[in-house]
Coordinates of C-alpha atoms in Angstrom, one line a residue:
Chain A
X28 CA 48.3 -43.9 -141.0
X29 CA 50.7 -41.2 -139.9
X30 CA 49.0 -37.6 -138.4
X31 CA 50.7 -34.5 -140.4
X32 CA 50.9 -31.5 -138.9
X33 CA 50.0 -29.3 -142.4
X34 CA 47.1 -31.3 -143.5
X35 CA 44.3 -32.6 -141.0
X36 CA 42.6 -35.8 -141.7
X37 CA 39.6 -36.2 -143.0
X38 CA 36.8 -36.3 -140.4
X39 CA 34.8 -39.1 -142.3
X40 CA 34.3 -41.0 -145.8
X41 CA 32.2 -38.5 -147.5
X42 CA 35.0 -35.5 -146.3
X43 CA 37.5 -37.7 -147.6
X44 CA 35.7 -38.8 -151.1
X45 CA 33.8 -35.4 -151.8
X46 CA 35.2 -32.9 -149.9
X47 CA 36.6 -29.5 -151.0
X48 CA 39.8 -30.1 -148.3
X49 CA 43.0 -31.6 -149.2
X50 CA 42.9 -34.4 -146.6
X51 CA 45.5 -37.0 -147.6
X52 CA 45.9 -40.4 -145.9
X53 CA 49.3 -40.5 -145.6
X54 CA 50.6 -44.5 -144.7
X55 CA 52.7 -45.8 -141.7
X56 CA 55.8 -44.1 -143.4
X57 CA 53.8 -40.2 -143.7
X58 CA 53.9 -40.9 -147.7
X59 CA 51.3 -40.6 -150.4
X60 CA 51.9 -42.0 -153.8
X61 CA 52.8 -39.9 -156.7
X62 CA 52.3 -40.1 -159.9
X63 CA 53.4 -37.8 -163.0
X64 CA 52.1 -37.3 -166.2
X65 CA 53.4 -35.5 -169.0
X66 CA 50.9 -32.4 -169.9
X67 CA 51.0 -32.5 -173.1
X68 CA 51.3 -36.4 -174.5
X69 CA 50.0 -38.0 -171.1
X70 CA 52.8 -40.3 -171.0
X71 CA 53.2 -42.0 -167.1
X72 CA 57.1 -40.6 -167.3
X73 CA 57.5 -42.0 -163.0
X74 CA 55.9 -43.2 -159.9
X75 CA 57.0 -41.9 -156.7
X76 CA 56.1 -40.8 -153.0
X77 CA 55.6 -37.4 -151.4
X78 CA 55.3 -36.4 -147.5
X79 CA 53.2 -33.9 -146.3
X80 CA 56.3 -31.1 -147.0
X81 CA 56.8 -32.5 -150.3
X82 CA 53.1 -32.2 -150.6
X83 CA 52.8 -28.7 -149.9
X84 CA 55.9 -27.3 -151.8
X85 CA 54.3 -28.6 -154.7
X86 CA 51.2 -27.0 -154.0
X87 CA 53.0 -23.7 -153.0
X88 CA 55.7 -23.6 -155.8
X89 CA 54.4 -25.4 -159.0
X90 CA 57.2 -27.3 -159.5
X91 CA 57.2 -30.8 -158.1
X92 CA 58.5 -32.0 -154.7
X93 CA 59.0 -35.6 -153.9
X94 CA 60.6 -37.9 -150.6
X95 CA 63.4 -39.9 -151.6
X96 CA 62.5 -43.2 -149.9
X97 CA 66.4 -44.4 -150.8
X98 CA 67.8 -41.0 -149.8
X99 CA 65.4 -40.6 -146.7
X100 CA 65.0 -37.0 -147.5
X101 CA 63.6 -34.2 -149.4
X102 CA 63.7 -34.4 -153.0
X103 CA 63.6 -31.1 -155.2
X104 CA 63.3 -33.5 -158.4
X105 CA 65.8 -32.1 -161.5
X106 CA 67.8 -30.0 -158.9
X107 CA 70.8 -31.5 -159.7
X108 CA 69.7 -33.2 -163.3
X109 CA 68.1 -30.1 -164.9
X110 CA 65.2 -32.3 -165.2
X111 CA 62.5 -29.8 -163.4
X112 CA 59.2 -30.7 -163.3
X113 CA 56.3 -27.7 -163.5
X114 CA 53.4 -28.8 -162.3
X115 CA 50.1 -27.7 -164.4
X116 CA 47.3 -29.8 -162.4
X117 CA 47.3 -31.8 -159.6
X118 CA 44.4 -34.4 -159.0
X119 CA 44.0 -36.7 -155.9
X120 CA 42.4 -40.3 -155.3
X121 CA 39.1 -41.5 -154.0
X122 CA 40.3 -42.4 -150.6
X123 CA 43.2 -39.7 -151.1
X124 CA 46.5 -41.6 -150.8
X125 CA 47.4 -41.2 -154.4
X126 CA 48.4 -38.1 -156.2
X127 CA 48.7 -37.5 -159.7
X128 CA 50.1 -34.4 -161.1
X129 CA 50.8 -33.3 -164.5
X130 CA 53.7 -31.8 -165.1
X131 CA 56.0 -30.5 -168.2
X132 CA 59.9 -31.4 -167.6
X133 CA 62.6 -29.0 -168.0
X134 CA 66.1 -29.6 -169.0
X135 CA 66.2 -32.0 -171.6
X136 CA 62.8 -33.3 -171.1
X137 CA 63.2 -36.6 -169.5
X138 CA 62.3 -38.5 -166.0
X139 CA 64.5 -41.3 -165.5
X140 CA 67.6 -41.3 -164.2
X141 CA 68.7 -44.5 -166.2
X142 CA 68.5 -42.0 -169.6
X143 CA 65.1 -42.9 -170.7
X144 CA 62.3 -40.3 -171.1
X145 CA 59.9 -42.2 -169.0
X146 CA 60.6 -44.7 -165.8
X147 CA 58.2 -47.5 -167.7
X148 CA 61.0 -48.3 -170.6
X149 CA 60.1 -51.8 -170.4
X150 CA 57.3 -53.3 -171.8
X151 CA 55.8 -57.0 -171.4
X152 CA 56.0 -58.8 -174.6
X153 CA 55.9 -62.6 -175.4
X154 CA 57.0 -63.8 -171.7
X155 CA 60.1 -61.0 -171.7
X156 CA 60.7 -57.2 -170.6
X157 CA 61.5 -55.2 -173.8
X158 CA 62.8 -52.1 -174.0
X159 CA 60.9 -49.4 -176.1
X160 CA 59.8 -46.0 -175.3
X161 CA 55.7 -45.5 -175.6
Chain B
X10 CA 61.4 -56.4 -149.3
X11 CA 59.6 -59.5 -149.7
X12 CA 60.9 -62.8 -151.6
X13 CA 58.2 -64.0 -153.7
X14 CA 58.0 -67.7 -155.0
X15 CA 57.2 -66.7 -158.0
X16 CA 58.8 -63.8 -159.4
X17 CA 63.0 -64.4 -158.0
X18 CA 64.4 -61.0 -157.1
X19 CA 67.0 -59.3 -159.4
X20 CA 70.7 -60.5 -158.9
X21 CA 72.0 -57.1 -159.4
X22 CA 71.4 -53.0 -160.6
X23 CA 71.7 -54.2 -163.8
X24 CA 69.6 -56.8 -164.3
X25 CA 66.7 -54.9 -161.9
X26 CA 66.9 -52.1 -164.8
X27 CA 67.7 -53.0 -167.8
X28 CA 67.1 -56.7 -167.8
X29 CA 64.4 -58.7 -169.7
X30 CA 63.0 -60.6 -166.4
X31 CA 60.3 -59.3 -164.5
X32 CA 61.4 -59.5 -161.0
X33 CA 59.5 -56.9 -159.0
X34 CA 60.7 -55.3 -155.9
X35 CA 57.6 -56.4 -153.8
X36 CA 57.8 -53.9 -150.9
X37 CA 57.7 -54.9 -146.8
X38 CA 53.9 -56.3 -147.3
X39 CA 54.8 -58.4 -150.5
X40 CA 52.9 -55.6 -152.9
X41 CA 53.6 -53.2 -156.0
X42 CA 52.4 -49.7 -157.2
X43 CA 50.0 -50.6 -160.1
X44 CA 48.8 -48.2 -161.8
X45 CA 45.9 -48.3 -164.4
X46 CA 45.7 -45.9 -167.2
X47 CA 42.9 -46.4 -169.9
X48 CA 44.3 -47.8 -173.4
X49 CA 42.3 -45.4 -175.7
X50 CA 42.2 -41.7 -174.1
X51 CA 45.6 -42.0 -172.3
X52 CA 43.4 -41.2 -168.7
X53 CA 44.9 -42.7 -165.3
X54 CA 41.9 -44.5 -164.4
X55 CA 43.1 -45.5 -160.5
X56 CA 46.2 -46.5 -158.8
X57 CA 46.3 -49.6 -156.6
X58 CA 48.3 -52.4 -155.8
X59 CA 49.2 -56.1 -156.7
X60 CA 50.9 -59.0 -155.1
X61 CA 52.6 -61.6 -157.0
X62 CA 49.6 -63.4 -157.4
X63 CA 48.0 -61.0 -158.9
X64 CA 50.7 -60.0 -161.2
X65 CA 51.2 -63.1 -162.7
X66 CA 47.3 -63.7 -163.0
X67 CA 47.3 -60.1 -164.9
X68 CA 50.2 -61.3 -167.1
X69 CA 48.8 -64.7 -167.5
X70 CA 44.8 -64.0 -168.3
X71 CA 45.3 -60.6 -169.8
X72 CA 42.4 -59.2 -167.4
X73 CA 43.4 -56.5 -163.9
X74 CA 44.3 -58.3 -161.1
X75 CA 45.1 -56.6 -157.9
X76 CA 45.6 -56.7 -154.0
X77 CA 42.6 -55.6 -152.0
X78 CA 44.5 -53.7 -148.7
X79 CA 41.5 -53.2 -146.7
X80 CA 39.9 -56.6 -147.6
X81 CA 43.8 -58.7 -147.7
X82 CA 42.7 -60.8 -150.4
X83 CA 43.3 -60.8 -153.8
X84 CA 40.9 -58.8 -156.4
X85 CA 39.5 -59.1 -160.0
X86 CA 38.5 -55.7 -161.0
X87 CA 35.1 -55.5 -162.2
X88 CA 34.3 -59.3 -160.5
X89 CA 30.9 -57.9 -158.8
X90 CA 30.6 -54.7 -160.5
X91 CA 31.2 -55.6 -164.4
X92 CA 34.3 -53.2 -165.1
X93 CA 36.4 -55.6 -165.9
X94 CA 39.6 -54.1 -167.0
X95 CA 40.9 -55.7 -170.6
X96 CA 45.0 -55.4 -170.3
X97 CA 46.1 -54.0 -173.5
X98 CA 49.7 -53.3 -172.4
X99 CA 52.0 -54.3 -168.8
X100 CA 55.1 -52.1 -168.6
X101 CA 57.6 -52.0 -165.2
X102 CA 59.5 -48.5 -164.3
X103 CA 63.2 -48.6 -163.6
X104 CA 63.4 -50.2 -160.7
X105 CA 60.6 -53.1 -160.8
X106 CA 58.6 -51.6 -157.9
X107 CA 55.7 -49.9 -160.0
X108 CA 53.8 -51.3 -162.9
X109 CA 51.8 -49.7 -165.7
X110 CA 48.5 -51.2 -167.4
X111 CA 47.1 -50.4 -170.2
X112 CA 43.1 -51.1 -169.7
X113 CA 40.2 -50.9 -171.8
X114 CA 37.6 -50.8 -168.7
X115 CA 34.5 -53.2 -169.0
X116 CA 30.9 -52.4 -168.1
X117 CA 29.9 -49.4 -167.5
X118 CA 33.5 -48.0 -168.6
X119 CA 34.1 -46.7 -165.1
X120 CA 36.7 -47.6 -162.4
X121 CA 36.2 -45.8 -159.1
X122 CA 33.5 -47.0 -156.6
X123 CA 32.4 -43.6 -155.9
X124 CA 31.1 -43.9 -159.1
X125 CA 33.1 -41.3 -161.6
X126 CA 35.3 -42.8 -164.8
X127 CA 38.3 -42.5 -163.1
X128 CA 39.3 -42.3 -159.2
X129 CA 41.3 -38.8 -160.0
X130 CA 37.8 -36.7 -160.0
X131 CA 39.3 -33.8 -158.0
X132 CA 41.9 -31.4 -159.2
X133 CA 43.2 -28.6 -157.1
X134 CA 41.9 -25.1 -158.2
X135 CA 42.7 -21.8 -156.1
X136 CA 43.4 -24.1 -152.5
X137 CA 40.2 -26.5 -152.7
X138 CA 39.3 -29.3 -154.6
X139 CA 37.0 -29.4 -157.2
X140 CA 35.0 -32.5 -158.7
X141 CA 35.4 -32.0 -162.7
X142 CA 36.4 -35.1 -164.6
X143 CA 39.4 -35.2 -167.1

């Protein structure tokens, strides 16, 4: 676990399971996991990480901040793409190392950066990974 | 990364993302980001982790297999507590190092130990969290 310097952590289990206070366990690497989901159909559109600034710029702006684990940086997602994300609700885990937000995109309305509206294209089917949009 | 004995790693970009072999990107501890979402109501149920054992039990008995961090052994869902999770769907994001099940959750219907439906019980309202299922 890594110690951020905007969110404490959680004195013990029941702070972390029930309490009011945003207390995420951030791993070895200072990242939570990130999930979004689209408002309005609940599609999973991608799975990524956040730091504790990525964390908090989401919390503080509404629009969805991730850390670029390839890029080892910041990552304003649809900055460049158009692909903006606003953030309507943001939920967090049990043991608080996974986030899931719901979020609408902007631009035209997809995720993926390989073209497809969601990151989970591929669906298991008969031993093989087809592609098909949910 | 870890090589897994089971699952070869993709040769290239290409065949990573749009190929029709499953060949996960198992991170530094030989896991990927699984998340569970239910089948019926679209709700993310929990997020956790498999290795390549417990992928290819997933994809091979059609029932939630996972990697237990804390307890370093592999899991079955539900085994002790009856919520068994039924895998309706497996799809794989971009690039292979998160899946997505589709479950239909056993038992009691739940998924989190703590004892709600889903582990995502607290959303963020006016800077605190707030216990109010989906």
């Amino acid at each position: 676990m890594t110690v951020s310097s905007i969110f404490p952590p959680a004195a013990d289990k029941t702070a972390l399971e029930r309490g009011a206070a945003i207390m995420p366990r951030f791993d070895a690497n200072g990242l939570v996991a990130a999930i979004a989901q689209h408002a309005d159909t609940g599609e999973i559109l991608m799975f990524a990480w956040m730091n504790d600034e990525a964390l908090k710029l989401t919390l503080d702006t509404g629009i969805a901040h991730y850390f670029s684990r390839s890029r080892n940086s910041l990552w304003k997602k649809g900055e460049t793409s158009g692909q903006l994300q606003i953030v309507t609700e943001l939920r967090i885990d049990c043991d608080q190392d996974a986030v899931l937000i719901k979020v609408r995109p902007q631009g035209d309305g997809g995720a993926c950066h390989v073209g497809f509206r969601s990151c989970f294209y591929r669906v298991w089917e008969n031993g093989a990974l087809v592609e098909r949009e949910a």
